[in-house]
Coordinates of N, CA and C and ligand atoms in Angstrom, one line a residue:
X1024 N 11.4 -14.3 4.2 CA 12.7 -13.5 4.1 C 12.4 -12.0 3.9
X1025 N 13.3 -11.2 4.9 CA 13.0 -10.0 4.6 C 13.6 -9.1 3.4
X1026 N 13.1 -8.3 3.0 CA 13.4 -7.5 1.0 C 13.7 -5.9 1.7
X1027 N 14.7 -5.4 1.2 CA 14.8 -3.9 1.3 C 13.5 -3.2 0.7
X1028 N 13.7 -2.7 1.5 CA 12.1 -1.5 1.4 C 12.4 0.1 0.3
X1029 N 12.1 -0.1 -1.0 CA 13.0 1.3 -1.2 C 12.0 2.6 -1.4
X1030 N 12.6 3.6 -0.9 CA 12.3 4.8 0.1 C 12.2 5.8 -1.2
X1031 N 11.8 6.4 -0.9 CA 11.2 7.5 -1.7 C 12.2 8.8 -1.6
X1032 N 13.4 9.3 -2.2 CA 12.3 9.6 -3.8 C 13.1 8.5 -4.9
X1033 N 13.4 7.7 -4.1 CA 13.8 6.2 -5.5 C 13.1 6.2 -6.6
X1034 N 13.4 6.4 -7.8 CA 12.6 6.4 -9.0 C 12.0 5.1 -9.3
X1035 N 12.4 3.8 -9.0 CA 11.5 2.8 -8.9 C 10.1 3.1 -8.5
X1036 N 9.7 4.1 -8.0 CA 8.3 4.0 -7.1 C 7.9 4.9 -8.1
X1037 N 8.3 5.2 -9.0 CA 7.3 5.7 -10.3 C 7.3 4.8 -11.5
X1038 N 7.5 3.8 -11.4 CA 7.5 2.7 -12.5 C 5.8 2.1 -12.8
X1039 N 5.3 1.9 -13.5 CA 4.0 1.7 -13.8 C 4.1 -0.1 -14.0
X1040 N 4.1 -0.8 -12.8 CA 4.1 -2.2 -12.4 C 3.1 -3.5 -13.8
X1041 N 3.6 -4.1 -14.0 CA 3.0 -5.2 -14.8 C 2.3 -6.3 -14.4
X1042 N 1.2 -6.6 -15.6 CA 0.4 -7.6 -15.0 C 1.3 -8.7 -14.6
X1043 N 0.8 -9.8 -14.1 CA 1.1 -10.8 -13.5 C 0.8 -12.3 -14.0
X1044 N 1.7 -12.6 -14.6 CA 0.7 -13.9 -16.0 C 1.0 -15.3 -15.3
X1045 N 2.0 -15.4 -14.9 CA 1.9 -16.8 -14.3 C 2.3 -16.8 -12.9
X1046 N 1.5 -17.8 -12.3 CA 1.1 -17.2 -10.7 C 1.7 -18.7 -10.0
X1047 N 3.1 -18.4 -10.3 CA 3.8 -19.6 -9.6 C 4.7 -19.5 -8.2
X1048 N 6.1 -20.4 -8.0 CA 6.5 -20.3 -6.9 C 7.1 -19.2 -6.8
X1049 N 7.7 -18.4 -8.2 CA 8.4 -17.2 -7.5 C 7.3 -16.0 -6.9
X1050 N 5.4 -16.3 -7.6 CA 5.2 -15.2 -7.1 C 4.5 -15.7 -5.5
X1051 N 4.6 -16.9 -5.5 CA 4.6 -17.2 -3.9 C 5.6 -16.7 -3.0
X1052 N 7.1 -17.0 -3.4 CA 8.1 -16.6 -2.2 C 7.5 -14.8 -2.5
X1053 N 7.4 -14.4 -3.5 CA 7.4 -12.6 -3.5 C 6.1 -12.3 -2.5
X1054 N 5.0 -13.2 -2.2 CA 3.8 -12.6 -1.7 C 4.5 -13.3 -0.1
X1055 N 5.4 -13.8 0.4 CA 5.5 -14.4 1.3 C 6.8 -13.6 2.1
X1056 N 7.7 -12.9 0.9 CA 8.6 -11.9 1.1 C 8.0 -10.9 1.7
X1057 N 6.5 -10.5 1.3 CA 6.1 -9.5 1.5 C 5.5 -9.2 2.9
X1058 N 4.8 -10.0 2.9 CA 4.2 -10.0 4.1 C 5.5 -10.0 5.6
X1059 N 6.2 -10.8 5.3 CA 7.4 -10.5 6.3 C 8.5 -9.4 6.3
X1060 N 8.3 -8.5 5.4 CA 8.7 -7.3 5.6 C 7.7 -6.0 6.1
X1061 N 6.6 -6.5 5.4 CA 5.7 -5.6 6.0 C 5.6 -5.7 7.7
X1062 N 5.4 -7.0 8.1 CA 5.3 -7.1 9.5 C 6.4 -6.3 10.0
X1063 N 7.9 -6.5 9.5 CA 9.0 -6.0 9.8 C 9.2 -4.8 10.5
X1064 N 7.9 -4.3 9.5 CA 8.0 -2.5 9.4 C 6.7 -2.1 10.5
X1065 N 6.0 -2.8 10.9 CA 4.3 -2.8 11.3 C 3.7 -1.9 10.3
X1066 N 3.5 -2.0 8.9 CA 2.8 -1.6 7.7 C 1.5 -2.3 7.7
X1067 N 0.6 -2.0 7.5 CA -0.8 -2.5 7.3 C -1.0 -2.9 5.7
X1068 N -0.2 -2.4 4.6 CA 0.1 -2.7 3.3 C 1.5 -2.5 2.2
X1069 N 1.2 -3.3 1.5 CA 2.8 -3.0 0.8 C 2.3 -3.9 -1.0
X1070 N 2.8 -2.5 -1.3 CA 3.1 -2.9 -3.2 C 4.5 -3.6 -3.2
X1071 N 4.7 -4.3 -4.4 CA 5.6 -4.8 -4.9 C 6.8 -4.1 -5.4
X1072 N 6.5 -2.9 -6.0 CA 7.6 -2.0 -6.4 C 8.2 -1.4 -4.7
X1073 N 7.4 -1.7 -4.0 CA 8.2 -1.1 -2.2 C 9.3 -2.3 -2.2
X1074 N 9.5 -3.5 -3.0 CA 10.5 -4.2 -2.1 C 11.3 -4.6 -3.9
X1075 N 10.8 -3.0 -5.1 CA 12.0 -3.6 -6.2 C 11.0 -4.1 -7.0
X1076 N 10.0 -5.0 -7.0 CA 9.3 -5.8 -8.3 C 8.4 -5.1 -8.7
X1077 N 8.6 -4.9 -10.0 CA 7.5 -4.2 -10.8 C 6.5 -5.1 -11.3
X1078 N 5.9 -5.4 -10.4 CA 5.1 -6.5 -10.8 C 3.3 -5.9 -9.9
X1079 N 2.2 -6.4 -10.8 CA 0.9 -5.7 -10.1 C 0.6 -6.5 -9.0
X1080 N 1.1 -6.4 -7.9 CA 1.0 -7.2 -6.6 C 1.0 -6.5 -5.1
X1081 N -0.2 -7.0 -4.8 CA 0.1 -6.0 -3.3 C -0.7 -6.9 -2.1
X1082 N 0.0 -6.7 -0.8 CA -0.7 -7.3 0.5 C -1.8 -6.0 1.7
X1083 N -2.5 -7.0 2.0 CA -3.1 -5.9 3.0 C -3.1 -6.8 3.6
X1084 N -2.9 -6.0 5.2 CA -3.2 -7.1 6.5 C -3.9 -5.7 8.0
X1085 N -5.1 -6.0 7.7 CA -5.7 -5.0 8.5 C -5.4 -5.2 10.0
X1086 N -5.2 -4.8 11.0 CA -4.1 -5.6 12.4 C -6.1 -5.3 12.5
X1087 N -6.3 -6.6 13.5 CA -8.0 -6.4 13.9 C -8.2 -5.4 14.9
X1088 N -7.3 -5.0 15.8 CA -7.7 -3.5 16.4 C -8.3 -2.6 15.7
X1089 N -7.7 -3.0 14.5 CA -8.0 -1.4 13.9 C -9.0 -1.7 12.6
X1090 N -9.9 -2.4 12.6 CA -11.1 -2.5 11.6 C -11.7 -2.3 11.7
X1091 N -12.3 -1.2 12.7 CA -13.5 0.0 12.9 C -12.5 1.4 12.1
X1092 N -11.5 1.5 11.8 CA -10.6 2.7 11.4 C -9.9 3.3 12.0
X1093 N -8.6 3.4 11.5 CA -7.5 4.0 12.5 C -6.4 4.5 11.6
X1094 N -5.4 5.0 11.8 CA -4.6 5.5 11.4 C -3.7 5.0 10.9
X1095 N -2.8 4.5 9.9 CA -1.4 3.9 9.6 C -0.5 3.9 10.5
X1096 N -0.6 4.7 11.2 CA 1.0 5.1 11.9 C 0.9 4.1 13.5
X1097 N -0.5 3.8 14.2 CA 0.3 3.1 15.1 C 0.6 1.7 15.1
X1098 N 1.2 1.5 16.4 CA 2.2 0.2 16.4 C 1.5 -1.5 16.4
X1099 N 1.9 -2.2 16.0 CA 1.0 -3.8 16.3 C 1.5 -4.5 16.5
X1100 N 1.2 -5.5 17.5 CA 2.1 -6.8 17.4 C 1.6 -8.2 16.5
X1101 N 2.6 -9.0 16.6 CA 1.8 -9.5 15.4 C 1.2 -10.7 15.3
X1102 N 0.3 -10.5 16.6 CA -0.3 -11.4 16.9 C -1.9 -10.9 16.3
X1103 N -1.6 -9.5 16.1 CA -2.9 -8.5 15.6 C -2.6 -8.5 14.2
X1104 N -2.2 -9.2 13.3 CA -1.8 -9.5 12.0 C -1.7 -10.4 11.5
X1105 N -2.3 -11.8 12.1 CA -1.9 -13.2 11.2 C -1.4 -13.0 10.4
X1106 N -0.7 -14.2 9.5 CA -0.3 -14.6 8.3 C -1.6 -14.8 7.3
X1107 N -2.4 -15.8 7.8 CA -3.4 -16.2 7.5 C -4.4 -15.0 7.0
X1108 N -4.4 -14.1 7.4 CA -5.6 -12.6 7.4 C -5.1 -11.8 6.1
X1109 N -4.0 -12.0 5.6 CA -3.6 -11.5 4.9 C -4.3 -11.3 3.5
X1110 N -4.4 -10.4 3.0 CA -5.2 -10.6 1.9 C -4.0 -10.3 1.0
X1111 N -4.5 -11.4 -0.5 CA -2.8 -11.0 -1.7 C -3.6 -10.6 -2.9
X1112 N -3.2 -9.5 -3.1 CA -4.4 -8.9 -3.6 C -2.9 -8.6 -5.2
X1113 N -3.5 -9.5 -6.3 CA -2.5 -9.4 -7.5 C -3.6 -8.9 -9.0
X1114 N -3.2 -8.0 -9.8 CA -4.2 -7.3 -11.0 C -5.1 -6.9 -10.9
X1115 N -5.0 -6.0 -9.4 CA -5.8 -5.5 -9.2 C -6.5 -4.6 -10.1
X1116 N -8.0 -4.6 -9.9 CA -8.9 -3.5 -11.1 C -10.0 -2.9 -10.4
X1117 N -10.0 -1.2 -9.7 CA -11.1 -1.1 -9.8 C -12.2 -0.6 -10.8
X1118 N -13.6 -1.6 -10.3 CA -14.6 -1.1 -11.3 C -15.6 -0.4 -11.0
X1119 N -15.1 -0.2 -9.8 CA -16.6 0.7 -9.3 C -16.1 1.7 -8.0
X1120 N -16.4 3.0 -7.8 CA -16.3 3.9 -6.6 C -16.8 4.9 -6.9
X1121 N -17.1 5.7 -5.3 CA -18.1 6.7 -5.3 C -18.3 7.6 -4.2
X1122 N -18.7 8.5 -4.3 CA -18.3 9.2 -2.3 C -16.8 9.4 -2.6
X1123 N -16.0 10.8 -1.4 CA -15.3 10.8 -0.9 C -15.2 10.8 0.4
X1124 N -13.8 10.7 1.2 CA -13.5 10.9 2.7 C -12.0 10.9 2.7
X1125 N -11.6 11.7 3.3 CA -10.2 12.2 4.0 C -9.5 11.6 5.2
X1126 N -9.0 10.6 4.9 CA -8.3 9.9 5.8 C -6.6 10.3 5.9
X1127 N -5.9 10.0 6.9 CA -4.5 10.4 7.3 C -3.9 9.1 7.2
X1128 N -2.9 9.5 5.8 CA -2.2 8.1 5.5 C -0.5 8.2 5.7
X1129 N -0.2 7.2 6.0 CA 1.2 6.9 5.9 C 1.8 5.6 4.6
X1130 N 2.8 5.7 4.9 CA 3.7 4.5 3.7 C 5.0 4.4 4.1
X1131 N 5.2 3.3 3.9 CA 6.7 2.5 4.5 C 7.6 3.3 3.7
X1132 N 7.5 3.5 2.5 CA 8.6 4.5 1.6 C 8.5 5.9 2.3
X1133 N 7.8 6.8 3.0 CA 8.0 7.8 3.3 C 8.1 7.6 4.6
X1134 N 8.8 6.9 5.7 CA 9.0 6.5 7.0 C 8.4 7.9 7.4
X1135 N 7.2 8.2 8.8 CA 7.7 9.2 9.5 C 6.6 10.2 8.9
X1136 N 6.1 10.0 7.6 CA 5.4 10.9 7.4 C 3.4 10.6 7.3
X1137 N 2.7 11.3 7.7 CA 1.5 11.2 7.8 C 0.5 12.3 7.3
X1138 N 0.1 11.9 6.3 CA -0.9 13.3 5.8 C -2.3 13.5 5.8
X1139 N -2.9 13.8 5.7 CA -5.0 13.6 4.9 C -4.9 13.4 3.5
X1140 N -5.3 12.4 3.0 CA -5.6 12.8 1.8 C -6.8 11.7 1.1
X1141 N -7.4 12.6 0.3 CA -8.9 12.4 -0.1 C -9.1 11.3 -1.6
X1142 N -9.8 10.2 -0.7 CA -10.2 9.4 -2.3 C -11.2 8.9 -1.6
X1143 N -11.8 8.0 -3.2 CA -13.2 7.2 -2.7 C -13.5 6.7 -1.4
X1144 N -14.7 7.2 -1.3 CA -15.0 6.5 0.0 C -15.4 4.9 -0.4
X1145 N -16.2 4.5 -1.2 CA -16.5 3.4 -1.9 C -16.1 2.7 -3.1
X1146 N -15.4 2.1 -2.3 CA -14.7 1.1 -4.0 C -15.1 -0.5 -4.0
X1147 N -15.0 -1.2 -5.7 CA -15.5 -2.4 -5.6 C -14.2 -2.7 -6.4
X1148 N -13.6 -3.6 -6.5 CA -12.4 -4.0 -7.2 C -12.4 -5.5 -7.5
X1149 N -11.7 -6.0 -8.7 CA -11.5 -7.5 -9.0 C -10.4 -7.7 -9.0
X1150 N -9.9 -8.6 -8.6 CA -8.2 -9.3 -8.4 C -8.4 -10.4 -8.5
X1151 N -7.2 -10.6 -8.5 CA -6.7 -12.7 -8.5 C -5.6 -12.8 -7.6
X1152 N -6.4 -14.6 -6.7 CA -5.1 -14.4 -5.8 C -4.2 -15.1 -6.0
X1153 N -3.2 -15.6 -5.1 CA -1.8 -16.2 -5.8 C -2.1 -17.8 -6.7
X1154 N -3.2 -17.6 -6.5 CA -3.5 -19.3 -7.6 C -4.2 -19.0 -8.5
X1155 N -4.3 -17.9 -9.1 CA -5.0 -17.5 -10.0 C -6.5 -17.0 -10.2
X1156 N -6.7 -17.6 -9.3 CA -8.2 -17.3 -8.8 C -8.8 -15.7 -8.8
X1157 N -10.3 -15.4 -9.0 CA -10.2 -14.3 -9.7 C -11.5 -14.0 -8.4
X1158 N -11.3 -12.8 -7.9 CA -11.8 -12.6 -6.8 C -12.7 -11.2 -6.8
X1159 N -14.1 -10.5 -6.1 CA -14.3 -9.0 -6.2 C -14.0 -9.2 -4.3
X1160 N -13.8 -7.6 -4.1 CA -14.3 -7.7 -3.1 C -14.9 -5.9 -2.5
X1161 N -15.6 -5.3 -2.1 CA -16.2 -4.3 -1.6 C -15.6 -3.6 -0.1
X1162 N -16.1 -2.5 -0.3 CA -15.4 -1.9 1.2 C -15.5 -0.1 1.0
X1163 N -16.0 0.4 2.2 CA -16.3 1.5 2.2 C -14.9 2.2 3.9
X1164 N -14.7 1.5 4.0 CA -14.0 1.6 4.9 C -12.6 1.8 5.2
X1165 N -11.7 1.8 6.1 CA -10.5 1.3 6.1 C -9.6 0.8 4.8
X1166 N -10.0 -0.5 4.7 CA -9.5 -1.1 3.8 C -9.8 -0.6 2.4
X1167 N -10.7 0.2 2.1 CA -11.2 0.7 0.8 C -9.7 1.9 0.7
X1168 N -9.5 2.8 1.6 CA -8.5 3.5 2.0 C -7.2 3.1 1.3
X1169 N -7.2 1.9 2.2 CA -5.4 1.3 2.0 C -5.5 0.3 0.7
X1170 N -6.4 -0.1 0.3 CA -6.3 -1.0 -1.4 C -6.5 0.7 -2.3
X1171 N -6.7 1.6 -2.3 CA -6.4 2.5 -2.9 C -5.4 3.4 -3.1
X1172 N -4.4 3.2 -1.9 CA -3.2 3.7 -2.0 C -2.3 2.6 -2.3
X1173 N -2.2 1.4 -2.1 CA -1.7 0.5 -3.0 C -1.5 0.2 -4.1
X1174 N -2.8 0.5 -4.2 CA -2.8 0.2 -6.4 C -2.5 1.5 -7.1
X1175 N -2.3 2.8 -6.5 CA -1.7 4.1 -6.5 C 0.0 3.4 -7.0
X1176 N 0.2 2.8 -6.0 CA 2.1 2.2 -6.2 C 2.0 1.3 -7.2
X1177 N 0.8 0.5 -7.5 CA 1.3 0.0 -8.8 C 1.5 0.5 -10.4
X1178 N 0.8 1.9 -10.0 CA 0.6 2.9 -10.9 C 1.9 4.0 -10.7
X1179 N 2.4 3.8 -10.4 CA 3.6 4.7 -9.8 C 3.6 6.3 -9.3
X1180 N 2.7 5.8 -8.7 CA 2.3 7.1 -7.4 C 2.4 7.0 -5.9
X1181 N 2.8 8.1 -5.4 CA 2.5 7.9 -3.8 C 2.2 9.1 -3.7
X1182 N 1.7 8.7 -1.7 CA 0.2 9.5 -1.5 C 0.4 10.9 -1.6
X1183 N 2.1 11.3 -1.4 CA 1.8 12.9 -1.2 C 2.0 13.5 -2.8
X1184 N 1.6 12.9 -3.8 CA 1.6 13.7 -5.0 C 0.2 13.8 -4.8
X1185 N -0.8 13.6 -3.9 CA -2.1 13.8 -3.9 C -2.2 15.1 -2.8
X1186 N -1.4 15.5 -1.8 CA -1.4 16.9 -1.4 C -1.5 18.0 -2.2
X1187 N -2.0 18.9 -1.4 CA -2.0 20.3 -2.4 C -0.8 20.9 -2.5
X1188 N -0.3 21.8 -3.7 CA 0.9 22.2 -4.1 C 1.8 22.9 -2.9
X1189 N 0.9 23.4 -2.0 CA 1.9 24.5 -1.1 C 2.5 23.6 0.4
X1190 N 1.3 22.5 0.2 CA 1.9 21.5 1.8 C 2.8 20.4 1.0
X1191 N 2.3 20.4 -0.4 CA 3.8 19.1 -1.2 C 5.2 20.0 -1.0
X1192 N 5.2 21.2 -1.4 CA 6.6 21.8 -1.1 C 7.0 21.9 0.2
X1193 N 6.1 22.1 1.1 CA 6.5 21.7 2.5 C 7.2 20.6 2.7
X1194 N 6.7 19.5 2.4 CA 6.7 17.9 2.6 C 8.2 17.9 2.4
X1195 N 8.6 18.7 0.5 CA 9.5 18.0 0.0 C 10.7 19.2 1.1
X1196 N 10.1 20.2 1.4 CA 11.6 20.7 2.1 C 12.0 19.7 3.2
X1197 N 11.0 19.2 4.1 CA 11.2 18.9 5.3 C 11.6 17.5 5.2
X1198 N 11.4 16.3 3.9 CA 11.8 15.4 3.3 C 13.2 15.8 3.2
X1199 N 13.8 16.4 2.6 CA 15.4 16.9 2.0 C 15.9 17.2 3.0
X1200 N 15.7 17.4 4.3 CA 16.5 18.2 5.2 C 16.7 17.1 6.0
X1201 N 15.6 16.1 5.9 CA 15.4 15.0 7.1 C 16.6 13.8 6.1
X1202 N 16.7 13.9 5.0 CA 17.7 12.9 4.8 C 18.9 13.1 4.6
X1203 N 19.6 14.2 5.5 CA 20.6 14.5 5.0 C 21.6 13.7 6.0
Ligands
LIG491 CO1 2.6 3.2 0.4

């Protein structure tokens, strides 16, 4: 089922998301909500506070085109997205990163917008997936990228508080103008 996506500058998207203690059916329909909205949008990831739930939960679905590295912004069908490939990635914790790199990110809350912005190049993280199951997994790549800007939204951040102050006032004019 598809979930309203809410858009930025919704104060929901600064809420500092909660752990996740019991990993039952509601957080199955929410990880199952998720992913079919994400497809909805052709999003490569999505937190839980993007569709309302403050809860520490987030999906990645790398489209296989693009797991040599590519950009957020182009299009996929979704046949380049199983269901199955999806990773549910819930409490999330990283324990380890190192290196930076500058990648151009986008987010379904800021439709339309694409920036550079600079985090670990290497991250190692522990999660549990929707059965409770407690999982690490590694990545210097891609996906190291987009599990870092996701767990950013569980923390109630998004990417362009990570621009520099003179292109964030840009953003925010051309944001205000564009939603009028
Ligand atoms: Co985002």
């Amino acid at each position: 089922m598809l979930r309203e996506i809410v858009v930025y500058p919704d104060k929901r998207l600064k809420l500092i998301s909660k752990e996740v203690t019991s990993f039952n059916g509601a957080l199955h329909d929410l990880l199952d909500d998720m992913y079919d909205t994400m497809r909805s949008k052709n999003g490569v990831g999505l937190a839980a506070i993007q569709v309302g739930v403050d809860q520490r939960v987030l999906i990645i679905n790398i489209p296989i085109e693009d797991e040599d590295g590519d950009s957020y912004g182009t299009e996929h069908d979704s046949n380049d997205q199983p269901k199955e490939k999806t990773m549910e990635i819930i409490n999330p914790v990283i324990v380890a990163q190192d290196g930076t790199e500058k990648f151009q990110e986008g987010c379904l809350s800021l439709p339309g917008v694409y920036e550079d912005v600079e985090r670990a190049k290497h991250v190692k993280v522990e999660y549990f997936d929707r059965e409770g199951a407690k999982h690490t997994l590694e990545d210097d790549g891609f996906l190291a990228v987009v599990i870092q800007h996701e767990i950013d939204h569980l923390d109630g951040k998004v990417f362009i508080e990570k621009l520099s102050f003179l292109k964030r006032k840009r953003f925010e004019k051309e944001w205000a103008k564009q939603q009028k």
